[in-house]
Coordinates of C-alpha atoms (C1' of nucleotides) in Angstrom, one line a residue:
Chain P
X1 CA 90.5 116.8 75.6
X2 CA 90.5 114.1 78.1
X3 CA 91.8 114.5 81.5
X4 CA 91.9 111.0 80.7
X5 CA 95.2 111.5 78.7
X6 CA 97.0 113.5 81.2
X7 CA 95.9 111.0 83.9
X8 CA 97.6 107.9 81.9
X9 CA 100.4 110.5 80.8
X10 CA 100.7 111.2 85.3
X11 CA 101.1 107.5 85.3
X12 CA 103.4 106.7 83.3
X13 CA 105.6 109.3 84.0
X14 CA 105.6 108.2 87.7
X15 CA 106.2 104.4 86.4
X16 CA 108.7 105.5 84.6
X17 CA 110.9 106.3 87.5
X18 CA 110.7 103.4 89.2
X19 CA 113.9 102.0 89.0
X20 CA 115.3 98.5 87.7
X21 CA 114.5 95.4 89.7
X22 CA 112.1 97.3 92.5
X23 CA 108.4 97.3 92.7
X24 CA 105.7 99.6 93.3
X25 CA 101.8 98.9 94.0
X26 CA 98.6 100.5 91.6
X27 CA 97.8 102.2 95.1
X28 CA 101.0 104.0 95.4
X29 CA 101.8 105.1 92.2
X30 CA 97.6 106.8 92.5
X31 CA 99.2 108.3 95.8
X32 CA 102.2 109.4 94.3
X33 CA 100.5 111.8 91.1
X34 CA 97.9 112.9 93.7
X35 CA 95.2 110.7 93.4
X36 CA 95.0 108.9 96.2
X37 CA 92.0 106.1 96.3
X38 CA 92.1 105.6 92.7
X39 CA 94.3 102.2 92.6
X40 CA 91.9 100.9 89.9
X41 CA 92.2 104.4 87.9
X42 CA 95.9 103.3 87.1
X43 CA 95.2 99.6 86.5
X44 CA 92.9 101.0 83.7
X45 CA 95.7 103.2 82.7
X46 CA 98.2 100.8 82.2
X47 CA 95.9 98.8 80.6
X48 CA 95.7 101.3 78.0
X49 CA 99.6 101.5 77.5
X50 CA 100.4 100.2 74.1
X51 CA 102.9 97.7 73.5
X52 CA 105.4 97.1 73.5
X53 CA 106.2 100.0 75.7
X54 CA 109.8 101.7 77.1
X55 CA 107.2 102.1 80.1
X56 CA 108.2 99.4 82.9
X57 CA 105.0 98.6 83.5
X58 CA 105.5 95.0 84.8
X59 CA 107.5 96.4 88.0
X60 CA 103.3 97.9 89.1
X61 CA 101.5 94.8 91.2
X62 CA 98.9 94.9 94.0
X63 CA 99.1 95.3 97.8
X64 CA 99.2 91.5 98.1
X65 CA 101.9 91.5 96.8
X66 CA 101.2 89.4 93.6
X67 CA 100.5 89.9 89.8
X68 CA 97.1 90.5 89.1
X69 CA 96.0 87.3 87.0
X70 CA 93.2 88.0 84.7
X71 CA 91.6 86.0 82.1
X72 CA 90.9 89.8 80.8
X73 CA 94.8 90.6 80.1
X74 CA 94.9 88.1 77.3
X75 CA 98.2 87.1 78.5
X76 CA 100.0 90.6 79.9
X77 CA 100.0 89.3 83.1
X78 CA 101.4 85.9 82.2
X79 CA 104.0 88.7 80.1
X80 CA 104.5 90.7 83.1
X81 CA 105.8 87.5 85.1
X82 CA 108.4 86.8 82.3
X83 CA 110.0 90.3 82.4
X84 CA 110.2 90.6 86.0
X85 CA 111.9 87.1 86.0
X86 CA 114.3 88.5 83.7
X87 CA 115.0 91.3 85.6
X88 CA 116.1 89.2 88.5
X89 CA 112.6 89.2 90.3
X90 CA 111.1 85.6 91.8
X91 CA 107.6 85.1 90.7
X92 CA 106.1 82.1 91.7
X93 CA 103.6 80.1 89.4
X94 CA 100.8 82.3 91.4
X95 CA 102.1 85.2 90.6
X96 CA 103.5 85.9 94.2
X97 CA 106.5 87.8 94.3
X98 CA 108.6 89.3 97.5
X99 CA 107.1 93.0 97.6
X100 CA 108.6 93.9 101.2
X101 CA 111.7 93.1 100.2
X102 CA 111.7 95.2 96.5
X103 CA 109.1 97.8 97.1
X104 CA 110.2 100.3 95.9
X105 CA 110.8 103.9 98.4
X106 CA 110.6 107.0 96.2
X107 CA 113.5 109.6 97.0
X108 CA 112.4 113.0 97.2
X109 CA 116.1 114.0 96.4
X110 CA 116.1 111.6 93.4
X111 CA 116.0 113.0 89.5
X112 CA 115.3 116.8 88.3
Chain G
dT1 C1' 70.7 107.0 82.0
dT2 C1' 71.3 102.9 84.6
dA3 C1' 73.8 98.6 85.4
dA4 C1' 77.8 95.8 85.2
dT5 C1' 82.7 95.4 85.2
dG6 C1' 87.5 95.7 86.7
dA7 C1' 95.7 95.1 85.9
dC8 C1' 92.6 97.8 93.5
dG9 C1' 92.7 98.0 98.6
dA10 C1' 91.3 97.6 103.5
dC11 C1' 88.9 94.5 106.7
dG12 C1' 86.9 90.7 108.9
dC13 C1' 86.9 85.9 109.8
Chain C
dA1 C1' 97.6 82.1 104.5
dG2 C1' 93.2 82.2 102.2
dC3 C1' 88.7 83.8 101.0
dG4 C1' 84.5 86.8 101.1
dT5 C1' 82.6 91.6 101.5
dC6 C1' 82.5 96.2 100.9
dG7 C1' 84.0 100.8 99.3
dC8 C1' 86.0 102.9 95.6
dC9 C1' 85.3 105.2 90.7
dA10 C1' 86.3 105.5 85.6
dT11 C1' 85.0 102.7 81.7
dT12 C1' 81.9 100.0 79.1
dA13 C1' 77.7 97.9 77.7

DNA sequence: TTAATGACGACGC
DNA sequence: AGCGTCGCCATTA
């Protein structure tokens, strides 16, 4: 049984928590289930997530702070833009949004 | 089994 | 700011 489906399962669990109108990047959430250096790990994860999903997934973006555009997404990312506009976050046409500003600081003394 | 491909990230210029 | 390069490593062909 894949370590591939508790991986995905890790991430989710640890998108799951991130709350309403922040942001997190691919490298952080990797950091934050103990698997620092594998960024691209979750991108594939996520890309596995089926949808529709309760799983906020649009609030994950890169380090550049912008939406990684791919021809490959077959219009998530285009998706992602929309529900992050709905939830009250700016994303320009090139996908650039302010990540200072709503990245997202995990509290140890949050949840449980 | 080897090669190419990414929803990434850190650097350098 | 923008773009190219390299390191990364599971997935896919």
């Amino acid at each position: 049984m894949g370590d591939r489906i508790s991986f995905d399962s890790s991430v989710w669990d640890a998108v799951s928590r991130i709350p309403h109108g922040r942001l997190a990047t691919y490298g952080q959430i990797a950091d934050l289930i103990g698997a620092y250096g594998c960024a691209r790990q979750v991108g594939w994860a996520l890309r596995r997530l089926p949808l529709p999903s309760n799983v906020p997934w649009h609030r994950v973006v890169n380090a550049q702070g912008r939406i990684s555009m791919s021809l490959s997404r077959e219009g998530s990312d285009w998706i992602q833009r929309e529900l992050l506009l709905a939830e009250g976050v700016p994303v320009d046409e090139e996908g650039r949004l302010p990540l200072k500003e709503r990245l997202w600081r995990p509290d140890a003394m949050s949840g449980s």
